[in-house]
Coordinates of C-alpha atoms in Angstrom, one line a residue:
Chain A
M1 CA -30.1 -1.9 -21.0
S2 CA -26.7 -0.9 -19.6
I3 CA -25.8 2.7 -19.4
Q4 CA -23.8 4.6 -22.0
S5 CA -20.0 4.8 -21.7
I6 CA -18.5 8.3 -21.1
K7 CA -15.5 9.9 -22.7
V8 CA -13.2 12.5 -21.3
G9 CA -11.7 15.5 -23.2
A10 CA -8.2 15.7 -24.6
S11 CA -6.8 18.6 -22.6
P12 CA -3.3 17.8 -21.4
E13 CA -4.1 18.4 -17.7
V14 CA -7.0 15.9 -17.8
Q15 CA -5.0 13.4 -19.7
Y16 CA -2.0 13.8 -17.4
L17 CA -4.1 13.4 -14.2
L18 CA -5.8 10.3 -15.6
R19 CA -2.5 8.7 -16.5
V20 CA -1.5 9.0 -12.8
G21 CA -5.0 8.4 -11.4
D22 CA -5.7 5.4 -13.6
S23 CA -2.3 4.0 -12.6
C24 CA -3.4 4.2 -8.9
L25 CA -6.9 2.8 -9.7
I26 CA -5.8 -0.2 -11.8
L27 CA -2.9 -1.2 -9.5
A28 CA -5.3 -0.9 -6.5
Q29 CA -7.6 -3.3 -8.3
R30 CA -4.7 -5.7 -9.0
I31 CA -3.3 -5.6 -5.4
S32 CA -6.8 -6.0 -3.9
E33 CA -6.9 -9.4 -5.7
W34 CA -4.6 -10.5 -2.9
C35 CA -7.3 -9.9 -0.3
G36 CA -7.9 -13.3 1.3
H37 CA -5.0 -14.9 -0.7
G38 CA -2.0 -13.3 1.1
P39 CA 0.8 -15.7 2.1
I40 CA 0.1 -14.8 5.8
L41 CA -2.8 -12.9 7.4
E42 CA -0.5 -10.0 8.3
E43 CA 0.7 -9.4 4.8
D44 CA -2.8 -9.9 3.5
L45 CA -3.8 -6.8 5.5
A46 CA -0.6 -4.9 4.5
L47 CA -1.5 -5.4 0.8
S48 CA -5.1 -4.5 1.3
N49 CA -4.1 -1.4 3.1
M50 CA -1.9 -0.5 0.2
A51 CA -4.7 -1.1 -2.3
L52 CA -6.9 1.2 -0.3
D53 CA -4.2 3.9 -0.2
L54 CA -3.9 3.7 -3.9
L55 CA -7.6 3.8 -4.3
G56 CA -7.8 6.9 -2.2
Q57 CA -5.2 8.6 -4.4
A58 CA -7.1 7.6 -7.5
R59 CA -10.3 9.1 -6.0
G60 CA -8.6 12.4 -5.5
L61 CA -7.1 12.6 -8.9
L62 CA -10.2 11.3 -10.8
T63 CA -12.4 13.8 -9.0
H64 CA -10.1 16.6 -9.9
A65 CA -9.7 15.3 -13.5
A66 CA -13.5 15.3 -13.8
K67 CA -13.7 18.8 -12.5
L68 CA -11.1 20.1 -15.0
D69 CA -12.8 18.2 -17.8
G70 CA -15.9 20.2 -17.1
Q71 CA -18.5 17.7 -18.4
G72 CA -20.1 17.2 -15.0
H73 CA -18.8 13.7 -14.4
D74 CA -17.7 12.5 -11.0
E75 CA -15.0 10.0 -9.8
D76 CA -17.4 7.0 -10.0
Q77 CA -18.4 7.7 -13.5
L78 CA -14.7 8.1 -14.5
A79 CA -13.8 4.9 -12.7
F80 CA -16.7 2.7 -13.9
L81 CA -18.1 4.1 -17.1
R82 CA -15.2 4.6 -19.5
D83 CA -14.3 2.1 -22.2
E84 CA -10.9 0.5 -22.3
R85 CA -9.3 2.9 -24.7
Q86 CA -10.2 5.8 -22.3
Y87 CA -8.0 4.4 -19.5
L88 CA -4.6 6.0 -19.6
N89 CA -2.5 3.9 -17.1
P90 CA 0.7 2.3 -18.3
V91 CA 0.3 -1.3 -19.2
L92 CA 2.5 -2.3 -16.3
M93 CA -0.4 -1.7 -13.8
E94 CA -2.9 -4.0 -15.5
L95 CA -0.7 -7.1 -15.8
P96 CA -2.2 -10.0 -13.8
R97 CA -1.0 -10.1 -10.2
G98 CA 1.2 -13.1 -10.8
D99 CA 2.9 -14.8 -7.8
F100 CA 4.1 -13.0 -4.7
A101 CA 7.5 -12.2 -6.1
F102 CA 5.9 -10.6 -9.2
T103 CA 3.6 -8.5 -7.0
Q104 CA 6.4 -7.3 -4.8
V105 CA 8.7 -6.4 -7.7
R106 CA 5.9 -4.5 -9.4
N107 CA 4.9 -2.8 -6.1
F108 CA 8.4 -1.7 -5.4
A109 CA 8.9 -0.4 -8.9
V110 CA 5.6 1.5 -8.9
A111 CA 5.9 2.8 -5.4
T112 CA 9.3 4.2 -6.1
W113 CA 8.1 5.8 -9.3
L114 CA 5.0 7.2 -7.6
L115 CA 7.0 8.5 -4.7
L116 CA 9.3 10.5 -7.1
L117 CA 6.2 11.7 -9.0
W118 CA 4.3 12.8 -5.9
Q119 CA 7.4 14.6 -4.5
R120 CA 7.4 16.7 -7.7
L121 CA 3.6 17.1 -7.9
E122 CA 3.7 18.6 -4.4
H123 CA 5.0 21.7 -6.3
S124 CA 2.4 21.5 -9.0
S125 CA 1.0 24.9 -10.3
D126 CA -2.4 23.3 -9.5
A127 CA -3.1 23.7 -5.7
E128 CA -5.5 20.7 -5.6
V129 CA -2.9 18.4 -7.2
A130 CA -0.3 19.7 -4.8
A131 CA -2.6 18.9 -1.9
I132 CA -3.3 15.3 -3.1
A133 CA 0.4 14.8 -3.6
G134 CA 1.2 16.1 -0.1
K135 CA -0.9 13.4 1.4
A136 CA 0.1 10.6 -1.0
V137 CA 3.9 11.1 -0.6
K138 CA 3.7 9.6 2.9
E139 CA 1.7 6.7 1.7
A140 CA 4.1 6.0 -1.2
S141 CA 7.1 6.2 1.2
Y142 CA 5.7 3.4 3.2
H143 CA 4.7 1.3 0.2
Q144 CA 8.2 1.7 -1.1
Q145 CA 9.8 0.6 2.1
H146 CA 7.5 -2.3 2.6
A147 CA 8.0 -3.6 -0.9
A148 CA 11.8 -3.0 -0.9
D149 CA 12.1 -5.1 2.2
W150 CA 10.3 -7.9 0.4
V151 CA 12.4 -7.6 -2.7
V152 CA 15.6 -8.0 -0.6
R153 CA 14.1 -10.9 1.5
L154 CA 13.0 -12.8 -1.5
G155 CA 16.0 -12.0 -3.7
D156 CA 18.3 -12.9 -0.9
G157 CA 16.2 -15.7 0.4
T158 CA 15.8 -19.3 -0.6
E159 CA 16.7 -20.9 -4.0
Q160 CA 13.0 -20.9 -4.9
S161 CA 12.3 -17.3 -3.9
A162 CA 15.4 -16.0 -5.8
R163 CA 14.4 -17.9 -8.9
R164 CA 10.9 -16.5 -8.8
M165 CA 12.4 -13.0 -8.3
V166 CA 14.6 -13.4 -11.4
E167 CA 11.6 -14.5 -13.4
A168 CA 9.4 -11.6 -12.1
L169 CA 12.1 -9.1 -12.9
A170 CA 12.6 -10.5 -16.4
T171 CA 8.9 -10.4 -17.2
L172 CA 8.4 -6.9 -15.7
W173 CA 11.5 -5.1 -17.0
P174 CA 10.3 -4.2 -20.5
Y175 CA 7.1 -2.7 -19.0
F176 CA 9.0 -0.2 -16.9
N177 CA 10.0 1.8 -20.0
E178 CA 6.6 3.3 -20.3
L179 CA 6.9 5.0 -16.9
F180 CA 9.6 7.3 -18.4
D181 CA 8.4 7.8 -21.9
A182 CA 8.1 11.3 -23.2
D183 CA 5.2 12.6 -25.3
A184 CA 3.2 15.8 -26.0
V185 CA 0.9 15.5 -23.0
D186 CA 3.9 15.1 -20.8
E187 CA 5.7 18.0 -22.3
A188 CA 2.7 20.3 -22.0
A189 CA 2.2 19.4 -18.3
A190 CA 5.9 20.1 -17.6
A191 CA 5.9 23.3 -19.6
Q192 CA 3.2 24.9 -17.5
G193 CA 4.4 23.5 -14.2
F194 CA 1.4 21.2 -13.8
G195 CA 3.6 18.2 -13.2
P196 CA 7.0 16.7 -14.2
A197 CA 7.7 15.1 -17.5
W198 CA 7.9 11.4 -16.6
S199 CA 11.3 11.1 -18.2
E200 CA 12.7 13.4 -15.4
L201 CA 12.1 10.6 -12.9
K202 CA 14.2 8.0 -14.7
T203 CA 17.7 8.7 -13.1
D204 CA 16.4 8.7 -9.5
W205 CA 14.2 5.7 -10.1
Q206 CA 17.1 3.7 -11.6
A207 CA 19.3 4.7 -8.6
H208 CA 16.7 3.4 -6.1
M209 CA 16.1 0.3 -8.2
S210 CA 19.8 -0.7 -8.5
E211 CA 20.4 -0.1 -4.8
V212 CA 17.6 -2.4 -3.7
L213 CA 18.4 -5.0 -6.4
R214 CA 22.0 -5.0 -5.3
D215 CA 21.0 -5.6 -1.7
A216 CA 18.7 -8.4 -3.0
G217 CA 21.6 -10.0 -4.9
L218 CA 19.7 -9.6 -8.2
T219 CA 21.0 -8.3 -11.5
P220 CA 18.9 -5.9 -13.6
P221 CA 17.8 -7.6 -16.8
K222 CA 19.0 -6.3 -20.2
D223 CA 17.2 -3.2 -21.3
S224 CA 14.4 -3.7 -23.8
A225 CA 13.3 -1.5 -26.7
F226 CA 9.6 -2.2 -26.0
V227 CA 7.5 0.7 -24.8
G228 CA 3.9 0.1 -23.8
A229 CA 1.2 2.5 -25.0
G230 CA -1.3 2.3 -22.2
R231 CA -0.9 6.0 -21.6
R232 CA -2.5 6.5 -25.0
G233 CA -5.2 4.0 -24.3
I234 CA -3.7 1.0 -26.1
H235 CA -3.8 -1.8 -23.5
S236 CA -2.8 -5.4 -23.2
E237 CA -5.3 -8.3 -23.5
H238 CA -5.6 -8.3 -19.7
M239 CA -7.2 -4.9 -19.4
G240 CA -10.6 -5.9 -20.7
H241 CA -10.9 -8.7 -18.2
L242 CA -9.9 -6.4 -15.3
L243 CA -12.4 -3.8 -16.4
A244 CA -15.2 -6.3 -16.7
E245 CA -14.7 -7.2 -13.0
L246 CA -14.1 -3.6 -12.0
Q247 CA -17.1 -2.2 -13.8
Y248 CA -19.6 -5.1 -13.5
L249 CA -21.7 -3.7 -10.7
Q250 CA -22.1 -0.2 -12.1
R251 CA -22.9 -1.5 -15.5
A252 CA -25.4 -4.0 -14.2
Y253 CA -27.0 -1.7 -11.7
P254 CA -26.5 1.8 -13.0
G255 CA -26.0 4.4 -10.2
G256 CA -26.0 1.6 -7.6
K257 CA -24.6 2.8 -4.2
W258 CA -23.6 1.1 -1.0
Chain B
M1 CA 19.6 -32.6 18.2
S2 CA 16.3 -31.6 16.7
T3 CA 16.0 -31.8 13.0
T4 CA 12.6 -30.2 12.7
T5 CA 12.3 -27.3 10.3
Q6 CA 10.6 -24.2 11.6
T7 CA 7.7 -23.7 9.3
E8 CA 6.1 -20.7 11.1
W9 CA 7.6 -17.3 11.7
P10 CA 8.1 -16.4 15.4
L11 CA 5.3 -14.8 17.3
W12 CA 5.6 -11.2 18.5
E13 CA 3.6 -9.2 21.1
V14 CA 2.6 -5.8 19.9
F15 CA 2.3 -2.7 22.1
V16 CA 0.8 0.5 20.7
R17 CA 0.8 4.0 22.1
N18 CA -2.1 5.9 20.9
K19 CA -1.2 9.4 22.1
A20 CA 2.0 11.1 23.1
G21 CA 2.3 11.0 26.9
L22 CA 0.3 7.9 27.3
D23 CA 1.8 4.4 27.8
H24 CA 2.2 1.7 25.3
K25 CA -0.7 -0.8 25.6
H26 CA -0.6 -4.5 24.7
C27 CA -3.0 -4.9 21.7
G28 CA -2.3 -8.3 20.3
S29 CA 0.3 -10.5 18.6
L30 CA 1.4 -11.4 15.1
H31 CA 3.9 -13.6 13.2
A32 CA 6.9 -12.0 11.5
A33 CA 10.3 -13.1 10.4
D34 CA 12.2 -10.5 12.3
A35 CA 11.8 -7.3 14.3
K36 CA 11.8 -5.0 11.3
M37 CA 9.0 -6.9 9.7
A38 CA 7.1 -7.2 13.0
I39 CA 7.1 -3.4 13.3
Q40 CA 5.8 -3.0 9.7
L41 CA 3.1 -5.6 10.0
A42 CA 2.1 -4.3 13.4
R43 CA 1.6 -0.9 11.7
D44 CA -0.6 -2.6 9.1
V45 CA -2.5 -4.8 11.4
Y46 CA -3.0 -2.7 14.5
T47 CA -2.8 1.0 13.6
R48 CA -4.8 1.2 10.4
R49 CA -7.7 3.0 12.1
Q50 CA -5.5 5.7 13.6
E51 CA -4.8 3.8 16.8
G52 CA -1.2 4.6 17.0
T53 CA 1.7 7.1 17.2
S54 CA 4.3 4.6 18.4
I55 CA 4.8 0.8 18.3
W56 CA 6.8 -1.7 20.3
V57 CA 7.2 -5.3 19.4
V58 CA 8.7 -8.0 21.7
P59 CA 9.3 -11.6 20.8
S60 CA 6.6 -13.6 22.6
S61 CA 9.3 -16.1 23.7
Q62 CA 10.9 -13.3 25.8
I63 CA 7.8 -12.9 28.0
T64 CA 7.7 -14.9 31.2
A65 CA 4.2 -15.3 32.5
S66 CA 2.7 -16.2 35.8
D67 CA 1.4 -19.7 36.0
P68 CA -2.5 -19.8 35.8
G69 CA -2.3 -22.7 38.4
D70 CA -0.8 -20.2 40.9
K71 CA -3.8 -17.9 40.5
G72 CA -5.3 -18.9 43.8
M73 CA -2.3 -18.3 46.0
Y74 CA -1.0 -15.3 44.1
F75 CA -4.2 -13.2 43.8
D76 CA -7.0 -14.5 45.9
P77 CA -5.5 -13.4 49.3
M78 CA -5.8 -9.7 48.1
E79 CA -9.6 -10.0 48.1
D80 CA -10.2 -9.0 51.7
K81 CA -7.5 -6.4 52.1
V82 CA -9.6 -3.3 51.6
Y83 CA -7.3 -1.4 54.0
R84 CA -4.7 -1.4 51.2
H85 CA -6.8 1.1 49.3
P86 CA -6.3 4.6 50.6
T87 CA -10.1 5.1 50.9
F88 CA -10.2 5.7 54.6
Y89 CA -8.5 9.1 54.7
E90 CA -10.7 12.1 55.0
L91 CA -9.6 14.6 52.4
P92 CA -10.0 18.4 52.7
D93 CA -12.7 19.7 50.4
A94 CA -10.2 21.3 48.1
L95 CA -8.9 17.9 47.2
N96 CA -12.2 16.3 46.6
H97 CA -11.4 15.1 43.2
M98 CA -8.4 13.0 44.0

């Protein structure tokens, strides 16, 4: 018999940390799907490194979330034993990895967003969060630069690469809205200095985005009114499949370790 | 005129310095479209276990190498020239660890 799923509490701090931590965890899982499938060996390693960086960030945040939650869980239990509705990452992170253009556009968008977020979290009222952010800010800077270079190369590359970039942008664009959506958890975190309201990041993110898209010769798609609800646990049809793979070992062999 | 299309990125030689003050050491090669990409990929391929503090990349095509066929005349004559090592000097005790 498989083990029971766990639930986390509803405190704004825990929810806020899981929104960020789950973003890192789920995107790490998606990026790691490139391992062994990169277009060249060198980029295969670059993507795997990035996935591991994100996983490291997720570990820090999940560990701290578990501690603040006070139910005696650890990072592994949070990562592997929650049900789908208990994951709080924006839907953007769980979308299938797509082609290389899709991966690089998403990586650039998320790295830029995370970089802005980490820079503000360095001043969090929570010392542990500030310490995690201090380390992550360097990793995110590199992820951003690496992905930005690819966005420019592919956008300003061949006819095929440009076409794929346009398609990737069009698919991804509506999902970016959720990265800046305001709600009660967000406001509570901002009010107590725990972390920024995500809406604060929008202007800077747009500025980075337009600069790189301009260099890439790409035009931002028309804005969409769609806002994902992954942060409140409402995910896309892709999330269940991702979790099945992510959680399989721990569910099949409870407590299994390396 | 050649009409072949280049289907592989050029090869780059990678040199990594692992500590300030030490010299850059050759550690391998990789494929990259240009110098900027070569530096980034060198970082990802060759310094991910804390091996580096600085990276150089050089297009492999820019390196001129000695011909392996010349190995005999180039290097073998040095075998019996032990007097080229400064091992015959007697050093004062104070300098014993030179």
